[in-house]
Short mmCIF file of C-alpha atoms in Angstrom, two decimals:
data_model
loop_
_atom_site.label_atom_id
_atom_site.label_comp_id
_atom_site.label_asym_id
_atom_site.label_seq_id
_atom_site.Cartn_x
_atom_site.Cartn_y
_atom_site.Cartn_z
CA MET L 1 6.57 -2.62 14.39
CA SER L 2 3.12 -0.69 14.31
CA LYS L 3 3.38 -0.39 18.10
CA ASN L 4 6.80 1.15 17.71
CA LEU L 5 5.76 3.36 14.93
CA ARG L 6 3.41 4.91 17.28
CA ASN L 7 5.39 5.06 20.30
CA THR L 8 7.89 7.27 18.41
CA SER L 9 5.81 9.70 16.92
CA ASP L 10 7.00 13.09 18.09
CA PRO L 11 5.56 16.65 17.00
CA VAL L 12 8.46 17.29 14.36
CA VAL L 13 7.74 14.18 12.24
CA TRP L 14 4.03 14.88 12.49
CA VAL L 15 4.65 18.52 11.17
CA VAL L 16 6.77 17.19 8.40
CA ILE L 17 4.00 14.46 7.61
CA ILE L 18 1.29 16.83 7.37
CA ALA L 19 3.58 19.43 5.18
CA VAL L 20 4.63 16.46 2.74
CA THR L 21 0.99 14.94 2.55
CA LEU L 22 -0.51 18.79 1.66
CA ALA L 23 2.25 19.07 -0.93
CA LEU L 24 1.77 15.83 -2.50
CA LEU L 25 -2.20 16.86 -2.72
CA GLN L 26 -0.90 19.80 -4.70
CA VAL L 27 1.21 17.92 -7.17
CA PHE L 28 -1.64 15.14 -7.41
CA GLU L 29 -4.32 17.95 -8.24
CA LYS L 30 -2.09 18.98 -11.24
CA THR L 31 -1.69 15.07 -12.44
CA LEU L 32 -4.96 13.98 -11.99
CA TRP L 33 -4.94 12.19 -15.58
CA LEU L 34 -2.55 9.86 -13.69
CA VAL L 35 -3.54 9.63 -10.23
CA VAL L 36 -7.03 8.85 -11.13
CA PRO L 37 -6.54 6.00 -13.21
CA ALA L 38 -3.65 4.87 -10.72
CA LEU L 39 -6.27 5.12 -7.59
CA LEU L 40 -8.86 2.85 -9.58
CA ALA L 41 -6.27 0.80 -10.24
CA LEU L 42 -5.31 0.01 -6.72
CA LEU L 43 -8.80 -0.11 -5.93
CA LEU L 44 -8.94 -2.82 -8.20
CA TYR L 45 -5.82 -4.52 -7.21
CA TYR L 46 -7.01 -4.78 -4.10
CA THR L 47 -10.18 -5.98 -4.93
CA LEU L 48 -9.17 -8.60 -6.99
CA TYR L 49 -6.01 -9.57 -5.16
CA PRO L 50 -7.81 -12.08 -2.60
CA LEU L 51 -9.09 -13.80 -5.86
CA VAL L 52 -5.35 -13.86 -7.23
CA GLN L 53 -4.48 -15.25 -3.83
CA ALA L 54 -6.86 -17.86 -3.82
CA LEU L 55 -5.69 -19.29 -7.07
CA VAL L 56 -2.16 -19.04 -5.79
CA PHE L 57 -3.27 -21.19 -2.98
CA ARG L 58 -4.63 -23.89 -5.08
CA GLY L 59 -0.99 -24.09 -6.99
CA VAL L 60 -1.50 -21.71 -9.72
CA GLU L 61 1.47 -20.09 -10.96
CA ARG L 62 1.10 -16.06 -9.88
CA GLY L 63 1.18 -14.96 -13.52
CA HIS L 64 -1.57 -17.22 -14.73
CA ALA L 65 -3.68 -16.51 -11.73
CA THR L 66 -3.42 -12.92 -12.59
CA ALA L 67 -4.24 -13.37 -16.04
CA ALA L 68 -7.20 -15.66 -15.42
CA VAL L 69 -8.53 -13.25 -12.74
CA MET L 70 -8.13 -10.22 -14.87
CA VAL L 71 -9.57 -11.65 -17.83
CA THR L 72 -12.51 -13.04 -16.08
CA PHE L 73 -13.06 -9.22 -14.99
CA LEU L 74 -12.88 -7.77 -17.85
CA ILE L 75 -15.16 -10.47 -19.54
CA LEU L 76 -17.67 -9.62 -16.70
CA LEU L 77 -17.31 -5.65 -17.49
CA VAL L 78 -17.92 -6.24 -21.08
CA VAL L 79 -21.32 -8.45 -20.33
CA ALA L 80 -22.36 -5.60 -17.91
CA ALA L 81 -21.63 -2.94 -20.51
CA VAL L 82 -23.58 -4.62 -23.01
CA LEU L 83 -26.41 -5.09 -20.94
CA ILE L 84 -26.62 -1.85 -19.72
CA ALA L 85 -25.44 -0.10 -23.11
CA PRO L 86 -29.09 0.09 -24.77
CA GLN L 87 -30.46 1.56 -21.73
CA ALA L 88 -27.88 4.11 -21.01
CA ALA L 89 -28.07 5.03 -24.83
CA GLY L 90 -31.63 5.45 -24.38
CA HIS L 91 -31.49 7.73 -21.54
CA ALA L 92 -28.55 9.70 -23.23
CA LEU L 93 -30.43 10.90 -25.77
CA ASP L 94 -32.87 12.49 -23.43
CA TRP L 95 -30.47 13.18 -20.59
CA GLN L 96 -30.52 17.17 -21.23
CA THR L 97 -34.43 16.81 -20.94
CA SER L 98 -34.48 14.75 -17.72
CA ALA L 99 -31.73 17.11 -16.50
CA ALA L 100 -33.77 20.06 -16.97
CA ARG L 101 -36.82 17.99 -15.43
CA TYR L 102 -35.17 17.42 -12.54
CA LEU L 103 -33.67 20.88 -11.78
CA GLU L 104 -37.32 22.22 -12.75
CA GLY L 105 -38.32 19.80 -10.11
CA GLY L 106 -35.94 21.05 -7.60
CA ILE L 107 -36.72 24.81 -8.47
CA ARG L 108 -40.33 24.20 -7.77
CA LEU L 109 -39.77 22.50 -4.38
CA LEU L 110 -37.44 25.60 -3.54
CA ASN L 111 -40.15 27.84 -4.57
CA ASN L 112 -42.90 26.11 -2.38
CA LEU L 113 -40.53 25.97 0.46
CA LEU L 114 -39.86 29.81 0.16
CA SER L 115 -43.20 30.76 0.09
CA THR L 116 -44.17 28.60 3.15
CA LEU L 117 -41.44 30.25 4.97
CA GLU L 118 -42.98 33.63 3.86
CA ALA L 119 -46.20 32.67 4.89
CA HIS L 120 -44.67 31.82 8.41
CA PHE L 121 -42.29 34.49 8.69
CA PRO L 122 -43.44 38.10 8.05
CA PRO L 123 -39.78 39.61 7.88
CA LEU L 124 -39.25 37.07 4.69
CA ALA L 125 -42.32 38.00 3.02
CA ARG L 126 -41.19 41.98 3.25
CA ALA L 127 -37.80 41.31 2.13
CA HIS L 128 -39.66 39.26 -1.21
CA LEU L 129 -37.38 36.32 -0.69
CA ALA L 130 -38.97 33.87 -3.01
CA ASP L 131 -39.03 36.75 -5.90
CA VAL L 132 -35.40 37.58 -5.16
CA VAL L 133 -34.33 33.78 -5.12
CA ALA L 134 -36.64 33.42 -8.16
CA ARG L 135 -34.68 36.33 -9.93
CA ARG L 136 -31.60 34.96 -9.17
CA LEU L 137 -32.43 31.61 -10.77
CA ASP L 138 -33.64 33.20 -14.00
CA GLN L 139 -30.68 35.08 -13.95
CA SER L 140 -28.29 31.93 -14.24
CA VAL L 141 -30.46 30.64 -16.62
CA GLY L 142 -28.72 27.68 -18.83
CA ILE L 143 -27.73 25.60 -16.07
CA ILE L 144 -27.60 22.99 -18.47
CA GLN L 145 -24.86 24.61 -20.40
CA TYR L 146 -22.76 24.28 -17.49
CA LEU L 147 -23.25 20.62 -17.36
CA GLU L 148 -22.16 20.22 -20.80
CA PRO L 149 -18.48 21.11 -20.08
CA ILE L 150 -18.54 18.73 -17.42
CA VAL L 151 -20.26 15.69 -19.54
CA THR L 152 -17.87 16.28 -22.31
CA GLY L 153 -14.59 16.47 -19.68
CA LEU L 154 -15.68 13.21 -18.38
CA ALA L 155 -15.79 11.68 -21.92
CA VAL L 156 -12.66 13.12 -22.53
CA GLY L 157 -10.99 11.78 -19.52
CA MET L 158 -12.53 8.32 -19.91
CA PRO L 159 -9.71 6.61 -22.26
CA ALA L 160 -7.15 7.49 -19.26
CA LEU L 161 -9.53 5.33 -17.05
CA LEU L 162 -8.81 2.44 -19.56
CA MET L 163 -5.11 2.62 -17.79
CA ALA L 164 -6.69 1.22 -14.73
CA PRO L 165 -7.36 -2.45 -15.71
CA PHE L 166 -3.93 -2.23 -17.49
CA LEU L 167 -1.92 -1.00 -14.42
CA ALA L 168 -3.99 -3.28 -12.01
CA TYR L 169 -2.96 -6.02 -14.10
CA PHE L 170 0.77 -5.18 -13.73
CA PHE L 171 0.19 -4.27 -9.96
CA LEU L 172 -0.88 -7.91 -9.42
CA ARG L 173 1.57 -9.75 -11.50
CA ASP L 174 4.42 -7.66 -10.65
CA GLY L 175 4.17 -6.20 -7.34
CA ARG L 176 6.34 -8.56 -5.63
CA ARG L 177 9.20 -8.06 -8.10
CA PHE L 178 8.77 -3.93 -7.85
CA LYS L 179 9.08 -4.55 -4.10
CA ASN L 180 12.33 -6.99 -4.40
CA LEU L 181 13.75 -4.19 -6.58
CA LEU L 182 13.32 -1.51 -4.27
CA CYS L 183 14.62 -3.47 -1.46
CA HIS L 184 17.95 -4.05 -3.88
CA ALA L 185 18.60 -0.60 -3.57
CA VAL L 186 18.46 -0.30 -0.06
CA PRO L 187 21.80 -0.30 1.63
CA ASN L 188 22.53 -3.31 4.17
CA ALA L 189 22.43 -1.69 7.30
CA TYR L 190 18.74 -0.48 6.80
CA PHE L 191 17.52 -3.89 4.80
CA GLU L 192 15.37 -5.42 7.67
CA ARG L 193 13.80 -1.96 8.44
CA THR L 194 13.03 -1.39 4.82
CA LEU L 195 11.05 -4.76 4.34
CA THR L 196 9.07 -4.05 7.67
CA LEU L 197 8.27 -0.13 5.90
CA LEU L 198 7.09 -1.87 2.67
CA ARG L 199 4.81 -4.20 4.58
CA GLU L 200 3.76 -1.43 6.58
CA VAL L 201 2.74 0.46 3.67
CA ASP L 202 1.08 -2.28 1.90
CA ARG L 203 -1.16 -3.07 5.18
CA THR L 204 -2.12 0.91 5.16
CA SER L 205 -3.19 1.13 1.71
CA ARG L 206 -4.88 -2.51 1.90
CA ALA L 207 -6.84 -1.43 4.75
CA TYR L 208 -7.74 1.98 3.26
CA PHE L 209 -9.07 0.92 0.27
CA GLN L 210 -10.77 -2.10 1.49
CA GLY L 211 -12.31 -0.24 4.15
CA LEU L 212 -13.59 2.04 1.38
CA LEU L 213 -15.03 -0.53 -0.53
CA MET L 214 -16.77 -2.09 2.47
CA LEU L 215 -18.24 1.36 3.35
CA THR L 216 -19.44 1.94 -0.37
CA VAL L 217 -21.16 -1.37 -0.36
CA LEU L 218 -22.70 -0.85 2.88
CA ASP L 219 -23.74 2.86 2.04
CA THR L 220 -25.27 1.33 -1.08
CA LEU L 221 -27.35 -1.32 0.73
CA THR L 222 -28.58 1.04 3.38
CA LEU L 223 -29.42 3.87 1.12
CA ALA L 224 -31.07 1.26 -1.45
CA VAL L 225 -33.35 -0.11 1.19
CA VAL L 226 -34.46 3.09 2.53
CA LEU L 227 -35.03 4.58 -0.84
CA TRP L 228 -37.01 1.74 -2.08
CA LEU L 229 -39.01 2.00 1.44
CA MET L 230 -39.80 5.25 0.38
CA ASP L 231 -41.01 4.43 -3.23
CA PHE L 232 -38.02 6.19 -5.05
CA PRO L 233 -37.45 4.93 -8.52
CA ALA L 234 -34.37 3.34 -9.40
CA ALA L 235 -33.45 2.98 -5.90
CA ILE L 236 -30.20 0.72 -6.43
CA ALA L 237 -28.78 3.01 -9.23
CA LEU L 238 -29.28 6.06 -6.83
CA ALA L 239 -27.94 4.45 -3.82
CA LEU L 240 -25.23 3.39 -5.61
CA ILE L 241 -24.36 6.77 -7.28
CA CYS L 242 -24.96 8.45 -3.86
CA ALA L 243 -22.32 5.96 -2.16
CA VAL L 244 -19.60 6.40 -4.75
CA LEU L 245 -20.21 10.11 -4.44
CA ALA L 246 -19.44 9.65 -0.75
CA TRP L 247 -15.85 8.97 -1.56
CA ILE L 248 -15.48 12.73 -1.46
CA PRO L 249 -15.99 13.57 2.22
CA TYR L 250 -18.65 16.09 2.98
CA VAL L 251 -18.80 17.36 -0.51
CA GLY L 252 -19.99 14.18 -1.95
CA SER L 253 -22.32 13.82 0.55
CA ILE L 254 -24.04 17.12 -0.23
CA LEU L 255 -24.15 16.64 -3.96
CA GLY L 256 -25.74 13.15 -2.80
CA GLY L 257 -28.20 14.46 -1.02
CA LEU L 258 -29.20 17.03 -3.55
CA LEU L 259 -29.60 14.25 -6.26
CA VAL L 260 -32.04 12.55 -3.68
CA VAL L 261 -33.91 15.81 -2.94
CA LEU L 262 -34.23 16.52 -7.05
CA VAL L 263 -35.61 13.10 -7.61
CA ALA L 264 -38.18 13.41 -4.82
CA ALA L 265 -39.32 17.00 -5.87
CA THR L 266 -39.72 16.06 -9.61
CA ASP L 267 -41.28 12.54 -9.39
CA PHE L 268 -43.36 12.99 -6.18
CA PRO L 269 -44.66 16.51 -7.22
CA GLY L 270 -47.65 16.61 -5.22
CA THR L 271 -46.06 15.41 -1.82
CA SER L 272 -43.34 18.07 -0.84
CA THR L 273 -43.15 16.20 2.66
CA MET L 274 -41.51 13.33 0.72
CA ALA L 275 -38.79 15.59 -0.56
CA TYR L 276 -38.31 17.07 2.97
CA SER L 277 -38.19 13.90 4.62
CA ALA L 278 -36.13 12.40 2.19
CA ALA L 279 -33.69 15.32 2.63
CA ALA L 280 -33.57 15.09 6.27
CA LEU L 281 -32.98 11.23 6.25
CA PHE L 282 -30.19 11.60 3.73
CA VAL L 283 -28.56 14.20 5.53
CA PHE L 284 -28.57 12.43 8.78
CA VAL L 285 -27.39 9.15 7.27
CA ARG L 286 -24.57 10.96 5.38
CA LEU L 287 -23.43 13.20 8.03
CA LEU L 288 -23.28 10.38 10.61
CA ASP L 289 -21.39 8.43 7.88
CA ASP L 290 -18.73 11.16 7.45
CA PHE L 291 -18.24 12.15 11.19
CA VAL L 292 -18.83 8.79 12.68
CA TYR L 293 -18.37 5.75 10.40
CA MET L 294 -15.51 6.86 8.20
CA PRO L 295 -13.22 7.98 10.89
CA ILE L 296 -13.79 5.15 12.83
CA THR L 297 -13.87 2.53 10.02
CA VAL L 298 -11.26 3.78 7.46
CA GLY L 299 -9.45 6.31 9.93
CA ARG L 300 -9.16 3.60 12.43
CA ASN L 301 -7.83 1.22 9.85
CA LEU L 302 -5.19 3.97 9.41
CA HIS L 303 -4.49 3.78 13.23
CA MET L 304 -5.25 7.64 13.09
CA HIS L 305 -7.19 9.77 15.76
CA PRO L 306 -10.83 10.93 14.45
CA LEU L 307 -9.89 14.31 15.07
CA VAL L 308 -6.65 14.38 13.10
CA THR L 309 -8.63 12.50 10.26
CA VAL L 310 -11.62 15.40 10.12
CA VAL L 311 -8.89 18.30 10.54
CA MET L 312 -6.59 16.69 7.37
CA ILE L 313 -9.89 16.04 5.20
CA PHE L 314 -10.47 20.24 5.69
CA ALA L 315 -6.97 21.05 4.96
CA GLY L 316 -6.84 18.42 1.88
CA GLY L 317 -9.81 20.42 0.68
CA ALA L 318 -8.39 23.64 1.13
CA VAL L 319 -5.20 22.87 -0.70
CA ALA L 320 -6.19 20.87 -3.53
CA GLY L 321 -10.28 21.01 -3.82
CA ILE L 322 -12.38 17.89 -4.36
CA ALA L 323 -9.08 15.98 -5.19
CA GLY L 324 -7.74 16.87 -1.96
CA LEU L 325 -10.84 15.86 -0.07
CA THR L 326 -10.81 12.60 -1.86
CA LEU L 327 -7.22 11.58 -1.55
CA VAL L 328 -5.89 13.01 1.73
CA LEU L 329 -6.74 9.90 3.70
CA PRO L 330 -4.81 7.32 1.78
CA VAL L 331 -2.04 10.01 1.11
CA LEU L 332 -1.80 10.92 4.72
CA GLY L 333 -1.52 6.96 5.78
CA VAL L 334 1.08 6.00 3.42
CA VAL L 335 3.23 9.25 4.26
CA ARG L 336 2.64 8.75 7.92
CA VAL L 337 4.07 5.10 7.79
CA VAL L 338 6.96 6.24 5.27
CA GLY L 339 7.82 9.32 7.38
CA GLU L 340 7.69 7.83 11.04
CA THR L 341 9.91 4.73 9.71
CA VAL L 342 12.17 6.82 8.02
CA GLY L 343 12.35 9.02 11.11
CA ILE L 344 13.29 6.09 12.97
CA VAL L 345 15.56 4.81 10.64
CA LEU L 346 17.87 7.92 9.92
CA THR L 347 17.58 8.90 13.73
CA ASP L 348 18.82 5.39 14.89
CA PRO L 349 22.57 6.01 15.51
CA ARG L 350 23.54 2.21 15.38
CA LEU L 351 22.02 1.96 12.00
CA ARG L 352 23.60 5.13 10.81
CA ALA L 353 27.04 3.77 12.13
CA ARG L 354 26.84 0.37 10.53
CA HIS L 355 26.25 2.07 7.34
CA ARG L 356 28.91 4.32 7.57
CA HIS L 357 31.11 1.24 8.37
CA ALA L 358 29.77 -0.70 5.56
CA ARG L 359 30.48 2.40 3.17
CA TRP L 360 33.89 2.73 4.41
CA ARG L 361 34.51 -0.87 3.99
CA CYS L 362 33.24 -0.48 0.25
CA ARG L 363 35.63 2.23 -0.34
CA ASN L 364 38.46 0.50 0.98
CA ALA L 365 37.54 -2.75 -1.05
CA ALA L 366 37.24 -0.68 -4.54
CA ALA L 367 40.83 0.99 -3.67
CA GLU L 368 42.50 -2.00 -2.17
CA ASP L 369 44.43 -3.35 -5.33
CA LEU L 370 45.26 0.26 -5.91
CA ILE L 371 46.85 0.84 -2.38
CA MET L 372 48.65 -2.47 -2.44
CA GLU L 373 50.16 -1.54 -5.72
CA GLN L 374 51.29 2.06 -4.76
CA VAL L 375 53.09 0.55 -1.63
CA ALA L 376 54.64 -2.03 -3.64
CA MET L 377 56.01 0.26 -6.40
CA PRO L 378 58.80 2.79 -6.02
CA SER L 379 57.27 6.29 -6.42
CA PRO L 380 58.15 7.64 -10.18
CA GLY L 381 60.93 10.06 -10.15
CA PRO L 382 60.81 13.19 -12.24
CA GLY L 383 60.69 12.75 -15.92
CA ARG L 384 60.25 9.00 -15.96
CA ASP L 385 59.48 7.48 -19.35
CA ILE L 386 56.37 5.21 -19.62
CA GLY L 387 56.27 4.26 -23.24
CA ASN L 388 56.07 7.26 -25.68
CA SER L 389 55.06 9.72 -22.95
CA THR L 390 56.73 11.38 -20.37
CA VAL L 391 55.03 11.39 -16.71
CA ARG L 392 56.08 14.81 -14.40
CA MET O 1 5.23 -16.15 -23.82
CA THR O 2 4.55 -13.34 -21.29
CA PHE O 3 6.21 -9.73 -21.75
CA LYS O 4 8.45 -8.80 -18.72
CA LEU O 5 10.20 -5.51 -18.29
CA PRO O 6 13.92 -6.32 -17.92
CA PHE O 7 14.55 -4.80 -14.45
CA LEU O 8 11.70 -6.97 -13.25
CA ARG O 9 12.71 -10.04 -14.12
CA ALA O 10 12.77 -12.71 -11.36
CA CYS O 11 16.20 -13.43 -10.02
CA PRO O 12 17.64 -16.36 -11.51
CA LEU O 13 18.69 -18.18 -8.30
CA ASN O 14 20.22 -21.75 -8.86
CA ILE O 15 17.16 -24.14 -7.73
CA GLY O 16 19.76 -27.06 -7.57
CA TYR O 17 21.63 -25.07 -4.79
CA LEU O 18 18.68 -23.89 -3.17
CA ARG O 19 18.03 -27.56 -2.41
CA SER O 20 21.75 -28.01 -1.28
CA LEU O 21 20.56 -25.86 1.71
CA SER O 22 19.42 -27.95 4.66
CA LEU O 23 16.14 -25.96 5.09
CA PHE O 24 14.83 -26.86 1.45
CA ALA O 25 15.94 -30.14 1.29
CA ASP O 26 12.57 -31.71 1.20
CA LEU O 27 11.21 -29.27 -1.54
CA THR O 28 10.54 -30.33 -5.01
CA PRO O 29 11.89 -28.21 -7.84
CA PRO O 30 8.49 -26.63 -8.30
CA GLU O 31 8.31 -25.57 -4.65
CA LEU O 32 11.81 -24.39 -4.59
CA ALA O 33 10.74 -22.01 -7.61
CA ILE O 34 8.19 -20.81 -5.30
CA VAL O 35 10.49 -20.28 -2.31
CA GLY O 36 13.26 -18.60 -4.70
CA HIS O 37 10.89 -15.68 -5.53
CA LEU O 38 10.49 -14.88 -1.82
CA LEU O 39 14.34 -14.67 -1.33
CA HIS O 40 16.23 -11.51 -1.13
CA GLU O 41 19.84 -11.80 -2.40
CA ARG O 42 22.46 -9.64 -0.33
CA ASP O 43 26.15 -8.98 -0.72
CA TYR O 44 28.22 -8.20 2.37
CA LEU O 45 31.96 -7.24 2.92
CA ALA O 46 34.27 -8.87 5.01
CA GLY O 47 33.96 -7.20 8.77
CA GLU O 48 30.50 -6.00 7.91
CA VAL O 49 27.74 -6.18 10.65
CA ILE O 50 24.75 -8.49 9.35
CA PHE O 51 22.55 -8.00 12.49
CA ASP O 52 23.29 -6.79 16.22
CA GLU O 53 22.48 -8.66 19.34
CA CYS O 54 19.31 -7.38 20.85
CA GLU O 55 18.03 -6.15 17.80
CA VAL O 56 14.25 -7.21 16.50
CA GLY O 57 14.52 -10.04 14.28
CA GLN O 58 12.53 -10.21 11.03
CA ALA O 59 14.43 -12.71 8.75
CA ILE O 60 16.47 -15.76 8.40
CA TYR O 61 19.69 -15.73 6.57
CA PHE O 62 21.05 -18.31 4.20
CA LEU O 63 24.83 -18.16 3.29
CA LEU O 64 25.47 -18.64 -0.19
CA GLU O 65 29.24 -17.65 -0.40
CA GLY O 66 31.65 -16.61 2.30
CA GLU O 67 31.76 -17.16 6.12
CA VAL O 68 29.89 -15.49 8.82
CA THR O 69 30.94 -15.17 12.39
CA ILE O 70 28.24 -15.31 15.13
CA CYS O 71 29.81 -13.71 18.22
CA ARG O 72 28.81 -11.46 21.27
CA GLN O 73 27.88 -8.00 20.34
CA GLY O 74 31.05 -6.07 19.37
CA ARG O 75 33.56 -8.81 20.24
CA PRO O 76 34.06 -11.10 17.17
CA GLU O 77 37.70 -12.02 18.29
CA ASP O 78 37.32 -13.08 21.89
CA SER O 79 33.51 -14.38 22.26
CA GLN O 80 32.89 -16.35 18.70
CA LEU O 81 29.94 -18.46 19.20
CA ALA O 82 29.87 -20.06 15.83
CA ARG O 83 31.75 -19.74 12.50
CA LEU O 84 29.47 -20.83 9.38
CA GLY O 85 30.22 -21.59 5.89
CA PRO O 86 28.43 -22.01 2.47
CA GLY O 87 25.08 -23.77 2.86
CA GLU O 88 24.34 -23.01 6.40
CA PHE O 89 21.65 -20.56 7.80
CA PHE O 90 21.66 -18.11 10.91
CA GLY O 91 19.01 -15.77 12.59
CA GLU O 92 16.10 -18.92 12.56
CA LEU O 93 14.30 -17.38 15.12
CA GLY O 94 13.63 -14.28 13.60
CA LEU O 95 11.62 -16.41 11.07
CA LEU O 96 9.02 -16.75 14.08
CA GLY O 97 8.74 -12.82 13.86
CA ASN O 98 9.55 -10.02 16.14
CA SER O 99 12.20 -12.36 18.35
CA ILE O 100 15.12 -10.58 19.96
CA ARG O 101 18.76 -11.59 18.23
CA THR O 102 20.80 -13.29 21.05
CA ALA O 103 24.08 -12.68 19.23
CA GLN O 104 25.89 -10.54 16.57
CA ALA O 105 26.43 -11.78 13.14
CA ARG O 106 29.47 -10.39 11.11
CA ALA O 107 30.98 -11.19 7.65
CA ASP O 108 33.86 -12.83 8.26
CA THR O 109 35.20 -12.48 4.52
CA ASP O 110 32.77 -11.16 1.31
CA CYS O 111 30.00 -13.14 1.46
CA ARG O 112 26.76 -13.54 -0.77
CA LEU O 113 23.21 -14.27 1.60
CA LEU O 114 19.72 -15.04 0.82
CA VAL O 115 17.33 -13.31 3.22
CA LEU O 116 13.83 -14.78 3.87
CA PHE O 117 11.70 -12.34 5.60
CA SER O 118 9.28 -13.65 8.19
CA ASP O 119 6.04 -11.92 6.56
CA ASP O 120 6.98 -13.59 3.35
CA PHE O 121 7.10 -17.07 5.38
CA ASN O 122 3.79 -16.41 6.87
CA GLY O 123 2.56 -15.50 3.48
CA LEU O 124 3.95 -18.83 2.58
CA MET O 125 2.03 -20.48 5.30
CA ASP O 126 -1.21 -19.22 4.25
CA SER O 127 -0.61 -19.44 0.36
CA HIS O 128 1.49 -22.87 0.13
CA LEU O 129 1.19 -24.74 3.30
CA ARG O 130 2.78 -27.89 2.23
CA VAL O 131 5.76 -26.17 1.47
CA ALA O 132 5.78 -24.40 4.75
CA HIS O 133 4.97 -27.23 6.34
CA LYS O 134 8.48 -28.73 4.72
CA ILE O 135 10.31 -25.75 5.96
CA GLY O 136 9.00 -25.76 9.28
CA ARG O 137 9.87 -29.47 9.95
CA GLN O 138 13.24 -28.78 8.87
CA LEU O 139 13.53 -26.03 10.85
CA LEU O 140 12.18 -27.83 13.90
CA ARG O 141 14.89 -30.77 13.19
CA HIS O 142 17.47 -27.93 13.16
CA LEU O 143 16.62 -26.33 16.42
CA GLY O 144 15.88 -29.89 18.47
CA GLN O 145 19.39 -30.46 17.14
CA ARG O 146 20.85 -27.14 18.55
CA LEU O 147 18.95 -28.12 22.07
CA ARG O 148 20.31 -31.50 22.07
CA GLU O 149 23.59 -29.89 21.68
CA LEU O 150 23.10 -27.51 24.30
CA GLY O 151 21.68 -29.93 26.72
CA LEU O 152 24.65 -32.14 26.02
CA ALA O 153 27.01 -29.21 27.08
CA VAL O 154 25.00 -28.47 30.05
CA GLY O 155 24.48 -32.14 31.20
CA ALA O 156 20.79 -31.86 31.05
CA HIS O 157 20.07 -34.04 27.60
CA ARG O 158 17.70 -36.86 29.26
CA HIS O 159 14.42 -35.00 28.21
CA LEU O 160 15.81 -33.79 24.83
#
């Protein structure tokens, strides 16, 4: 079927697919309170699905298997939270101090860089580039105060994230029933094609999310090893944060790179080459990831041309900001499958004819007894009495 | 006791009836319950096309109620190949995935069908090999029977 889909793509269908994708991204941007937990739930669903299936393979009933896997996952989550909480609480108390320290380290690195540039390029020295930048940074004092609303916003949004395991549980338990319910609403003529469509949608989203998870694990491991070799503190945590930030194409990579540079500039104040080399290495790895790995892993799983993938990432960012950047690939993948299949189904004259024929038969069957009655009964004459009323 | 949304409750298929279908004859009640969750129930009106000749087959159909005619495309009266009744099944090659339908299937009377999608059968082979094996064995018996009948019809039955 997927072969058929690719063979029958035409420009009009693709224009519609891209338009629908961008429209959906705009809607999703306005409903992030639901979209983010739903996406996390999908991620959880595709992570836990193999475990549930493994239990089902051993003869455990699906409902029980789902409950067992979710309970185990939640217990592990609570244990991890209990282990991490004391350290996190300790750091939370001085997060403001730490953030300020790292920002100062970054500013110091920037000043050093600009001074070096001025020393080597007289026009920059004549323009007093270092002073101008320093004044600008002074004007934007209290960068920390910009961080506070972000942190508060995240704290407010946390309860919505609790929906994720709840949704994932129902996806795992009732996913098949929901699919059957959808199928039940489909007319007979389109039934087999719709089953194929649902299989393709499932395959597409599974490929995307599993590809994303694989990419995150690989990114974390690679970065952790590199950062550990460069003697960075908390290399694994830093690598994990950078890998998760990379879910946002391009912007996430830049933020991750910035984070690594700030840590390098602050924790290795005497050796500015460390910060430069870390930045260069990180940017190289991340750009390689965005332009090469992502299109050929996630993009290939979605059966999309790397050029389309890259262009759509930019379009998603332009339409719906960071949410658009993050969501554009899975949304495009699903809309592509649905759009192409609907295009095939609705333009198939035989299927449409069968559907019209079935509707005609349904209408006739619904009115059959009435027609027979009408044929059998003589037509009522004017003013014929029926009970107490008179029909005219 | 688990909470289930009313519209998501499993279809209350009669397990005893499923067992009367020859393809599921070897299955135990728990195994029938597993298969029951994979089946889709569809209603067709008399004269409605179930599938066309040369269409890509994705599913096997079991007849619960009513009668179905297997015929050449668009000629149910003069080229009837078979007339099936309750308990019988058709389109079994669709279970093997992406095979071309060799004839048209039409509802002769109003009928109720159960449909097993090839992808679900493949999933069954992964998740419940024993169940899939039992169904596969019955399917092979059925196909063998068909081949024997065909061989007898053309006089080439020695190797069948």
